[in-house]
Amino acid sequence: MTAGALRTVPLAGELTSSLISRAADRYGLPAAGVLRLWTCRNSPARNDGGGVRADAEIVLNEAGRAVLAELCGVQPAVLAHALPAFTVDDPKISTGREAALAQARWRAAGSVAGEAAFACRSCTARRTGQTVRAVRYVPRWERVCARHGRWLLDADADQPLEHLVLRGVPEVAAAQRRWTGVARRAVRAGADAGEVFALAHAVVARWWEEALRWEQEEIWPHRLHRVAGGNAGTDFQRWRIVGRDPVIFPEVVAVADALLDPAMAELVWRDSGGRRPRPLAADGAFCRRLGERVGHDWLGPLSAVDYGGPLLAWMGAVIRRRRGEGGPPGWRDDPWRLKREQQPATMAGQLRVMAAEQQSGGSGSRWRAAVSAEHRFQLEQLIDQAREQLVEVRSVHSGTTAEVARTLLQHWLGRRHLAPPGATPTGPTERGVRRYLGVVAR
């Protein structure tokens, strides 16, 4: 192989490791053979099956970047513009006596430049002439390939699909177009658009966890079956994990838009009693209006009772800011702050938990072990967060501190991640699955 004999054009936002794999394909070589051009200081993360994770990223030192530019036949400046990780330095390979050697170090894409997703293969072929897998850094609000009607899936999960077909759900692509205006509104409001989206995504993902018990919900079942190719019932639990983000995307954008609306914040203030505080009612004006704005009119009262959830945290921050109240020392009273324990479970994490349960034969012990490993940090933080959550809930909840604490404890114990699926009313029970299938059959 003569380096640079064949030109490999980078995709905008592509992982460096993805470009290396495509360059290897261009020369008809395995990626492992091309990686010998660099001295790798560690090994890439692997899936349970042994294969290298699709989101495994590679960071190069200065000498290593020159080798990649020569291999691809592309100027370093072009690579620096296209590849978010190209100019990232790693102190373990960038300094010392061996800095002149072409070196590389494997990292997780999420720790380098953000969320990674599979690129649309049709778009990759059109732009590069290669019909091979590529992986790019793509935020969750840009996952729709409008040209080919696809939702681009996370690259960190151990599952075979790269995209879901959005045929029959045009509202998903429409929501991505709408998000552009919502993001501009966030900037004008002095908020970070990414934080606004993350909060809205966490709010709707919590609703998704409870949706199997909601008799009135008929929109999401239809969407889920369409993105599953017409029949999610063949592997319902897996499809609820893989299809969650495209199915709830229109509601996520609607919630983000609503929370940025000053009129909605005013409704929260009025529901709280303003300067004469009173507990928020489940049928308050804010919750009713929120349900209307997301197209689920009946949802308002249900969304108001998720104590410890991100929506109530946002409402509490809005009320305290309006009243000029603060919290404990070090309190960051930012309405858009999303705490770690409020972040929704990732597709990769949920699939690992599901696989562990299936391997255990349904006993639940492996499921609990997997969940414990996945959420150990979050559970350890509950004690430290108790005071913070008590302050938040006290601003919107009547009763003594002990009563509020009991409410929070019941909420934590009732969360789906503390019990095997089907063991609690919030799990994907047989009744809930049958109802989802029945909605589509009607």
Short mmCIF file of C-alpha atoms in Angstrom, two decimals:
data_model
loop_
_atom_site.label_atom_id
_atom_site.label_comp_id
_atom_site.label_asym_id
_atom_site.label_seq_id
_atom_site.Cartn_x
_atom_site.Cartn_y
_atom_site.Cartn_z
CA MET A 1 0.00 0.00 0.00
CA THR A 2 1.31 3.43 -0.96
CA ALA A 3 -0.01 6.02 1.48
CA GLY A 4 -2.13 8.64 -0.21
CA ALA A 5 -2.51 6.68 -3.47
CA LEU A 6 -6.28 6.70 -3.01
CA ARG A 7 -8.12 9.74 -1.67
CA THR A 8 -10.62 9.25 1.18
CA VAL A 9 -12.84 12.27 1.76
CA PRO A 10 -13.96 12.88 5.37
CA LEU A 11 -17.57 13.44 6.31
CA ALA A 12 -18.50 16.49 8.37
CA GLY A 13 -18.48 15.49 12.03
CA GLU A 14 -17.08 12.03 11.36
CA LEU A 15 -15.21 10.05 14.01
CA THR A 16 -11.50 9.77 13.25
CA SER A 17 -11.75 6.01 13.75
CA SER A 18 -14.57 5.89 11.18
CA LEU A 19 -12.45 7.70 8.60
CA ILE A 20 -9.58 5.27 9.22
CA SER A 21 -11.94 2.33 8.65
CA ARG A 22 -13.20 3.85 5.41
CA ALA A 23 -9.62 4.51 4.27
CA ALA A 24 -8.80 0.86 4.93
CA ASP A 25 -11.84 -0.16 2.87
CA ARG A 26 -10.66 2.08 0.05
CA TYR A 27 -7.40 0.10 -0.08
CA GLY A 28 -9.16 -3.23 0.33
CA LEU A 29 -7.55 -3.85 3.71
CA PRO A 30 -8.93 -4.67 7.15
CA ALA A 31 -8.95 -1.75 9.56
CA ALA A 32 -6.55 -3.61 11.86
CA GLY A 33 -3.97 -3.67 9.07
CA VAL A 34 -4.11 0.09 8.56
CA LEU A 35 -4.00 0.79 12.29
CA ARG A 36 -0.46 -0.61 12.31
CA LEU A 37 0.61 2.76 10.91
CA TRP A 38 0.21 4.08 14.45
CA THR A 39 1.53 2.87 17.80
CA CYS A 40 -1.68 2.29 19.76
CA ARG A 41 -1.27 2.72 23.52
CA ASN A 42 -4.44 0.84 24.51
CA SER A 43 -7.30 -1.22 23.08
CA PRO A 44 -10.74 -0.07 21.95
CA ALA A 45 -13.87 -0.77 23.99
CA ARG A 46 -15.72 -3.88 22.85
CA ASN A 47 -19.29 -5.11 22.92
CA ASP A 48 -20.26 -8.16 24.94
CA GLY A 49 -19.99 -10.20 21.75
CA GLY A 50 -16.34 -9.23 21.36
CA GLY A 51 -16.61 -6.79 18.47
CA VAL A 52 -15.21 -3.27 18.68
CA ARG A 53 -17.87 -0.75 19.64
CA ALA A 54 -18.97 1.44 16.76
CA ASP A 55 -18.45 4.57 18.89
CA ALA A 56 -14.84 3.71 19.75
CA GLU A 57 -12.89 6.85 18.88
CA ILE A 58 -9.19 7.24 18.27
CA VAL A 59 -7.13 10.28 19.26
CA LEU A 60 -3.81 10.98 17.47
CA ASN A 61 -0.71 12.95 18.35
CA GLU A 62 0.81 15.48 15.96
CA ALA A 63 2.89 12.87 14.13
CA GLY A 64 -0.14 10.58 13.95
CA ARG A 65 -2.24 13.32 12.35
CA ALA A 66 0.34 13.76 9.60
CA VAL A 67 0.16 10.01 8.88
CA LEU A 68 -3.65 10.13 8.60
CA ALA A 69 -3.52 13.12 6.26
CA GLU A 70 -1.06 11.30 4.01
CA LEU A 71 -3.09 8.09 4.12
CA CYS A 72 -6.29 9.88 3.06
CA GLY A 73 -4.62 12.20 0.57
CA VAL A 74 -6.26 15.17 2.29
CA GLN A 75 -4.70 18.30 3.77
CA PRO A 76 -4.50 18.36 7.60
CA ALA A 77 -6.51 21.59 7.64
CA VAL A 78 -9.38 19.83 5.86
CA LEU A 79 -9.31 16.98 8.38
CA ALA A 80 -9.20 19.44 11.29
CA HIS A 81 -12.30 21.16 9.92
CA ALA A 82 -14.24 17.92 9.35
CA LEU A 83 -13.16 15.69 12.25
CA PRO A 84 -14.07 16.96 15.75
CA ALA A 85 -11.47 14.67 17.40
CA PHE A 86 -8.63 15.37 14.97
CA THR A 87 -7.11 18.20 17.01
CA VAL A 88 -7.87 16.71 20.44
CA ASP A 89 -4.68 16.17 22.43
CA ASP A 90 -4.14 13.32 24.84
CA PRO A 91 -1.30 13.97 27.31
CA LYS A 92 -0.43 10.26 27.38
CA ILE A 93 0.66 10.32 23.73
CA SER A 94 1.39 13.99 23.03
CA THR A 95 4.39 14.49 25.29
CA GLY A 96 7.56 12.65 26.26
CA ARG A 97 10.47 11.23 24.32
CA GLU A 98 8.22 9.28 21.92
CA ALA A 99 6.15 12.27 20.85
CA ALA A 100 7.80 12.18 17.42
CA LEU A 101 6.33 8.71 16.79
CA ALA A 102 2.90 8.36 15.16
CA GLN A 103 0.82 7.37 18.16
CA ALA A 104 -2.86 6.78 18.85
CA ARG A 105 -5.05 6.24 21.87
CA TRP A 106 -8.55 4.79 21.97
CA ARG A 107 -11.31 6.71 23.73
CA ALA A 108 -15.10 6.59 23.94
CA ALA A 109 -16.62 9.07 21.51
CA GLY A 110 -18.80 10.53 24.23
CA SER A 111 -15.74 11.56 26.22
CA VAL A 112 -14.16 13.27 23.21
CA ALA A 113 -16.72 15.30 21.31
CA GLY A 114 -20.24 14.20 22.19
CA GLU A 115 -22.91 11.74 21.10
CA ALA A 116 -22.09 9.46 18.18
CA ALA A 117 -24.60 8.05 15.70
CA PHE A 118 -24.42 6.04 12.51
CA ALA A 119 -24.31 8.09 9.34
CA CYS A 120 -26.88 7.53 6.61
CA ARG A 121 -25.23 5.07 4.21
CA SER A 122 -27.00 6.56 1.20
CA CYS A 123 -25.68 10.03 2.07
CA THR A 124 -22.22 8.58 2.72
CA ALA A 125 -22.22 6.96 -0.73
CA ARG A 126 -23.35 10.20 -2.38
CA ARG A 127 -20.62 12.26 -0.69
CA THR A 128 -17.71 9.82 -0.66
CA GLY A 129 -18.48 7.13 -3.24
CA GLN A 130 -18.35 4.45 -0.52
CA THR A 131 -21.35 2.40 0.56
CA VAL A 132 -19.85 1.44 3.91
CA ARG A 133 -20.64 2.14 7.54
CA ALA A 134 -19.63 5.53 8.87
CA VAL A 135 -20.08 7.06 12.32
CA ARG A 136 -20.50 10.77 13.04
CA TYR A 137 -20.91 13.06 16.02
CA VAL A 138 -24.60 13.96 15.73
CA PRO A 139 -26.66 15.64 18.47
CA ARG A 140 -30.02 14.05 19.20
CA TRP A 141 -31.94 16.92 17.60
CA GLU A 142 -30.28 16.27 14.20
CA ARG A 143 -30.92 12.54 13.88
CA VAL A 144 -33.38 12.76 10.97
CA CYS A 145 -32.00 12.27 7.47
CA ALA A 146 -34.74 14.15 5.65
CA ARG A 147 -33.43 13.17 2.20
CA HIS A 148 -33.86 9.44 2.82
CA GLY A 149 -36.44 9.47 5.63
CA ARG A 150 -34.33 7.82 8.30
CA TRP A 151 -33.69 8.19 12.01
CA LEU A 152 -29.98 7.68 12.74
CA LEU A 153 -29.44 5.48 15.78
CA ASP A 154 -26.90 5.74 18.60
CA ALA A 155 -23.60 4.04 17.76
CA ASP A 156 -22.79 2.97 21.32
CA ALA A 157 -25.35 0.14 21.55
CA ASP A 158 -24.72 -3.53 20.82
CA GLN A 159 -27.46 -3.98 18.21
CA PRO A 160 -27.41 -4.42 14.40
CA LEU A 161 -29.56 -1.52 13.20
CA GLU A 162 -28.02 1.72 11.97
CA HIS A 163 -31.26 3.57 11.30
CA LEU A 164 -35.04 3.36 11.52
CA VAL A 165 -37.26 4.16 8.55
CA LEU A 166 -39.57 7.11 9.15
CA ARG A 167 -42.01 6.29 6.38
CA GLY A 168 -45.49 6.94 7.73
CA VAL A 169 -44.37 9.30 10.52
CA PRO A 170 -43.75 12.65 8.77
CA GLU A 171 -44.24 14.46 12.08
CA VAL A 172 -40.77 13.31 13.19
CA ALA A 173 -39.00 15.09 10.32
CA ALA A 174 -41.31 18.08 10.80
CA ALA A 175 -40.24 18.26 14.44
CA GLN A 176 -36.58 18.48 13.42
CA ARG A 177 -37.38 21.40 11.12
CA ARG A 178 -39.31 23.03 13.94
CA TRP A 179 -36.41 22.58 16.36
CA THR A 180 -34.32 25.12 14.41
CA GLY A 181 -36.68 27.90 15.46
CA VAL A 182 -36.89 26.59 19.03
CA ALA A 183 -33.08 26.61 19.29
CA ARG A 184 -32.98 30.23 18.13
CA ARG A 185 -35.60 31.10 20.74
CA ALA A 186 -33.47 29.47 23.41
CA VAL A 187 -30.46 31.58 22.44
CA ARG A 188 -32.55 34.77 22.55
CA ALA A 189 -33.74 33.75 26.02
CA GLY A 190 -30.14 33.41 27.20
CA ALA A 191 -30.36 29.62 27.52
CA ASP A 192 -28.17 26.93 26.01
CA ALA A 193 -30.16 25.16 23.30
CA GLY A 194 -28.52 21.84 24.12
CA GLU A 195 -29.53 22.11 27.78
CA VAL A 196 -33.09 23.02 26.84
CA PHE A 197 -33.33 19.98 24.59
CA ALA A 198 -31.80 17.68 27.20
CA LEU A 199 -34.34 18.81 29.80
CA ALA A 200 -37.29 18.39 27.43
CA HIS A 201 -35.99 14.96 26.36
CA ALA A 202 -35.73 13.88 29.99
CA VAL A 203 -39.28 15.07 30.70
CA VAL A 204 -40.81 13.18 27.78
CA ALA A 205 -38.67 10.08 28.36
CA ARG A 206 -40.19 9.90 31.87
CA TRP A 207 -43.63 10.00 30.31
CA TRP A 208 -42.58 7.23 27.93
CA GLU A 209 -41.69 4.99 30.88
CA GLU A 210 -45.22 5.36 32.23
CA ALA A 211 -47.07 5.27 28.91
CA LEU A 212 -47.90 1.56 29.02
CA ARG A 213 -50.30 2.30 31.89
CA TRP A 214 -52.02 5.24 30.17
CA GLU A 215 -55.32 4.11 28.71
CA GLN A 216 -55.73 7.36 26.76
CA GLU A 217 -52.40 7.14 24.92
CA GLU A 218 -52.92 6.18 21.28
CA ILE A 219 -50.40 8.29 19.37
CA TRP A 220 -47.18 6.62 20.51
CA PRO A 221 -48.34 3.02 19.88
CA HIS A 222 -49.04 3.84 16.23
CA ARG A 223 -45.71 5.62 15.81
CA LEU A 224 -43.78 2.79 17.45
CA HIS A 225 -45.28 0.19 15.15
CA ARG A 226 -44.50 2.28 12.08
CA VAL A 227 -40.83 2.83 12.95
CA ALA A 228 -40.61 -0.89 13.75
CA GLY A 229 -41.56 -1.70 10.18
CA GLY A 230 -45.25 -2.23 10.91
CA ASN A 231 -45.13 -4.71 13.79
CA ALA A 232 -43.37 -3.94 17.05
CA GLY A 233 -45.16 -6.86 18.67
CA THR A 234 -42.60 -9.35 17.33
CA ASP A 235 -40.06 -8.07 19.89
CA PHE A 236 -41.97 -5.47 21.85
CA GLN A 237 -39.55 -4.76 24.70
CA ARG A 238 -36.57 -4.27 22.38
CA TRP A 239 -38.56 -2.04 20.02
CA ARG A 240 -39.68 0.14 22.93
CA ILE A 241 -35.99 0.69 23.71
CA VAL A 242 -34.69 1.15 20.16
CA GLY A 243 -37.65 3.18 18.94
CA ARG A 244 -38.10 5.48 21.93
CA ASP A 245 -36.21 8.54 20.70
CA PRO A 246 -37.81 8.91 17.24
CA VAL A 247 -41.27 8.11 18.63
CA ILE A 248 -41.14 10.81 21.33
CA PHE A 249 -39.17 13.36 19.29
CA PRO A 250 -42.16 15.53 18.25
CA GLU A 251 -43.26 15.80 21.89
CA VAL A 252 -39.70 16.62 23.00
CA VAL A 253 -39.57 19.60 20.62
CA ALA A 254 -43.06 20.69 21.72
CA VAL A 255 -42.08 20.56 25.40
CA ALA A 256 -38.87 22.52 24.74
CA ASP A 257 -40.89 25.16 22.89
CA ALA A 258 -43.43 25.33 25.73
CA LEU A 259 -40.86 25.67 28.50
CA LEU A 260 -39.21 28.56 26.67
CA ASP A 261 -42.51 30.43 26.44
CA PRO A 262 -42.73 33.20 29.09
CA ALA A 263 -46.51 32.73 29.13
CA MET A 264 -46.03 29.15 30.35
CA ALA A 265 -43.71 30.31 33.12
CA GLU A 266 -46.39 32.83 34.11
CA LEU A 267 -48.91 30.00 34.41
CA VAL A 268 -46.55 28.17 36.78
CA TRP A 269 -46.26 31.32 38.87
CA ARG A 270 -50.04 31.77 39.06
CA ASP A 271 -50.59 28.09 39.89
CA SER A 272 -48.13 28.43 42.77
CA GLY A 273 -50.13 31.28 44.30
CA GLY A 274 -47.55 33.92 43.45
CA ARG A 275 -46.61 35.84 46.59
CA ARG A 276 -49.15 33.82 48.55
CA PRO A 277 -47.72 30.32 48.07
CA ARG A 278 -49.94 27.30 47.74
CA PRO A 279 -49.22 23.74 46.53
CA LEU A 280 -49.44 23.14 42.83
CA ALA A 281 -52.58 21.28 41.84
CA ALA A 282 -52.49 18.38 39.38
CA ASP A 283 -55.15 20.14 37.29
CA GLY A 284 -53.37 23.50 37.30
CA ALA A 285 -53.44 25.79 34.28
CA PHE A 286 -49.79 25.11 33.41
CA CYS A 287 -50.17 21.33 33.25
CA ARG A 288 -53.42 21.55 31.31
CA ARG A 289 -51.85 23.90 28.79
CA LEU A 290 -48.72 21.74 28.50
CA GLY A 291 -50.83 18.71 27.65
CA GLU A 292 -52.59 20.72 24.95
CA ARG A 293 -49.32 21.95 23.45
CA VAL A 294 -47.87 18.45 23.12
CA GLY A 295 -51.08 17.17 21.53
CA HIS A 296 -52.04 14.93 24.48
CA ASP A 297 -54.82 16.96 26.12
CA TRP A 298 -55.37 14.42 28.91
CA LEU A 299 -51.69 14.30 29.92
CA GLY A 300 -51.58 17.46 32.07
CA PRO A 301 -52.67 16.06 35.44
CA LEU A 302 -50.43 13.00 35.03
CA SER A 303 -47.36 15.12 34.29
CA ALA A 304 -47.80 17.10 37.52
CA VAL A 305 -47.35 14.24 39.98
CA ASP A 306 -43.85 13.06 39.04
CA TYR A 307 -42.13 14.21 42.25
CA GLY A 308 -38.36 14.30 41.83
CA GLY A 309 -38.73 14.47 38.04
CA PRO A 310 -37.19 17.07 35.71
CA LEU A 311 -40.47 18.86 34.98
CA LEU A 312 -41.23 19.54 38.64
CA ALA A 313 -37.61 20.61 39.14
CA TRP A 314 -38.00 23.14 36.32
CA MET A 315 -41.26 24.43 37.80
CA GLY A 316 -39.68 24.75 41.25
CA ALA A 317 -36.72 26.69 39.84
CA VAL A 318 -39.06 29.07 37.99
CA ILE A 319 -41.08 29.70 41.16
CA ARG A 320 -38.04 30.22 43.40
CA ARG A 321 -36.41 32.57 40.90
CA ARG A 322 -39.59 34.65 40.71
CA ARG A 323 -39.83 34.78 44.52
CA GLY A 324 -36.15 35.59 44.89
CA GLU A 325 -35.56 32.50 46.98
CA GLY A 326 -32.36 30.51 47.01
CA GLY A 327 -31.37 27.06 48.14
CA PRO A 328 -28.59 25.53 50.24
CA PRO A 329 -24.97 26.75 49.91
CA GLY A 330 -23.61 25.96 46.47
CA TRP A 331 -27.10 25.67 44.99
CA ARG A 332 -27.28 26.21 41.26
CA ASP A 333 -30.84 27.38 40.75
CA ASP A 334 -30.89 27.12 36.97
CA PRO A 335 -34.23 26.06 35.44
CA TRP A 336 -32.39 24.22 32.66
CA ARG A 337 -30.15 22.25 34.96
CA LEU A 338 -30.66 18.51 34.49
CA LYS A 339 -29.35 16.48 37.39
CA ARG A 340 -27.53 13.26 36.76
CA GLU A 341 -30.21 11.06 38.32
CA GLN A 342 -32.86 12.69 36.12
CA GLN A 343 -31.11 11.81 32.86
CA PRO A 344 -32.99 9.13 30.92
CA ALA A 345 -31.42 5.71 30.48
CA THR A 346 -29.58 5.34 27.17
CA MET A 347 -30.51 2.81 24.53
CA ALA A 348 -27.22 1.00 25.11
CA GLY A 349 -27.79 0.79 28.87
CA GLN A 350 -31.34 -0.49 28.51
CA LEU A 351 -30.31 -3.13 25.97
CA ARG A 352 -27.55 -4.35 28.30
CA VAL A 353 -30.06 -4.68 31.12
CA MET A 354 -32.52 -6.52 28.87
CA ALA A 355 -29.80 -8.90 27.65
CA ALA A 356 -28.73 -9.65 31.20
CA GLU A 357 -32.30 -10.51 32.16
CA GLN A 358 -32.71 -12.79 29.15
CA GLN A 359 -29.47 -14.61 29.97
CA SER A 360 -30.63 -15.14 33.55
CA GLY A 361 -33.68 -17.03 32.39
CA GLY A 362 -36.06 -14.43 33.80
CA SER A 363 -35.10 -14.79 37.46
CA GLY A 364 -34.39 -11.10 37.81
CA SER A 365 -31.06 -11.52 39.62
CA ARG A 366 -28.91 -10.72 36.58
CA TRP A 367 -31.23 -7.84 35.73
CA ARG A 368 -30.74 -6.32 39.18
CA ALA A 369 -26.97 -6.86 38.97
CA ALA A 370 -26.80 -5.09 35.61
CA VAL A 371 -28.94 -2.21 36.82
CA SER A 372 -26.84 -1.90 39.94
CA ALA A 373 -23.69 -1.53 37.85
CA GLU A 374 -25.41 0.85 35.42
CA HIS A 375 -26.83 3.18 38.07
CA ARG A 376 -24.61 2.69 41.11
CA PHE A 377 -23.33 6.25 41.01
CA GLN A 378 -26.86 7.62 40.76
CA LEU A 379 -28.07 5.61 43.72
CA GLU A 380 -25.09 6.64 45.83
CA GLN A 381 -25.93 10.26 45.12
CA LEU A 382 -29.51 10.06 46.44
CA ILE A 383 -28.48 10.82 50.01
CA ASP A 384 -26.51 13.89 48.92
CA GLN A 385 -29.39 15.04 46.72
CA ALA A 386 -32.11 14.52 49.35
CA ARG A 387 -31.78 17.99 50.82
CA GLU A 388 -31.74 19.58 47.38
CA GLN A 389 -34.86 17.73 46.24
CA LEU A 390 -36.65 18.49 49.51
CA VAL A 391 -36.08 22.20 48.92
CA GLU A 392 -37.43 21.89 45.39
CA VAL A 393 -40.51 19.90 46.30
CA ARG A 394 -41.29 22.05 49.36
CA SER A 395 -41.85 25.01 47.03
CA VAL A 396 -44.63 23.16 45.17
CA HIS A 397 -45.89 20.60 47.69
CA SER A 398 -47.97 21.05 50.82
CA GLY A 399 -47.44 19.04 53.99
CA THR A 400 -44.70 18.57 56.54
CA THR A 401 -41.08 17.88 55.62
CA ALA A 402 -41.55 14.27 56.74
CA GLU A 403 -44.54 13.88 54.43
CA VAL A 404 -42.60 15.31 51.52
CA ALA A 405 -39.69 12.97 52.27
CA ARG A 406 -42.03 9.99 52.29
CA THR A 407 -43.44 11.09 48.93
CA LEU A 408 -39.94 11.21 47.46
CA LEU A 409 -39.03 7.84 48.94
CA GLN A 410 -42.13 6.22 47.48
CA HIS A 411 -41.30 7.77 44.13
CA TRP A 412 -37.71 6.40 44.17
CA LEU A 413 -38.84 2.93 45.22
CA GLY A 414 -41.48 2.92 42.51
CA ARG A 415 -39.08 3.80 39.71
CA ARG A 416 -38.78 1.13 37.05
CA HIS A 417 -35.00 0.76 37.42
CA LEU A 418 -35.36 -0.58 40.99
CA ALA A 419 -37.35 -3.70 40.09
CA PRO A 420 -37.44 -6.28 37.26
CA PRO A 421 -39.70 -5.59 34.29
CA GLY A 422 -43.28 -6.57 35.03
CA ALA A 423 -42.73 -6.62 38.78
CA THR A 424 -44.20 -3.15 39.38
CA PRO A 425 -47.10 -1.18 37.86
CA THR A 426 -44.56 0.98 35.97
CA GLY A 427 -42.90 -1.96 34.23
CA PRO A 428 -43.87 -3.27 30.78
CA THR A 429 -46.59 -5.55 32.12
CA GLU A 430 -48.48 -8.00 29.91
CA ARG A 431 -51.59 -5.84 30.21
CA GLY A 432 -49.70 -2.77 29.01
CA VAL A 433 -48.19 -4.61 26.05
CA ARG A 434 -51.58 -6.00 25.05
CA ARG A 435 -53.09 -2.53 25.24
CA TYR A 436 -50.37 -1.12 22.93
CA LEU A 437 -51.04 -3.88 20.42
CA GLY A 438 -54.77 -3.35 20.76
CA VAL A 439 -54.49 0.38 20.02
CA VAL A 440 -52.89 -0.37 16.67
CA ALA A 441 -55.38 -3.13 15.89
CA ARG A 442 -58.34 -0.78 16.24
#
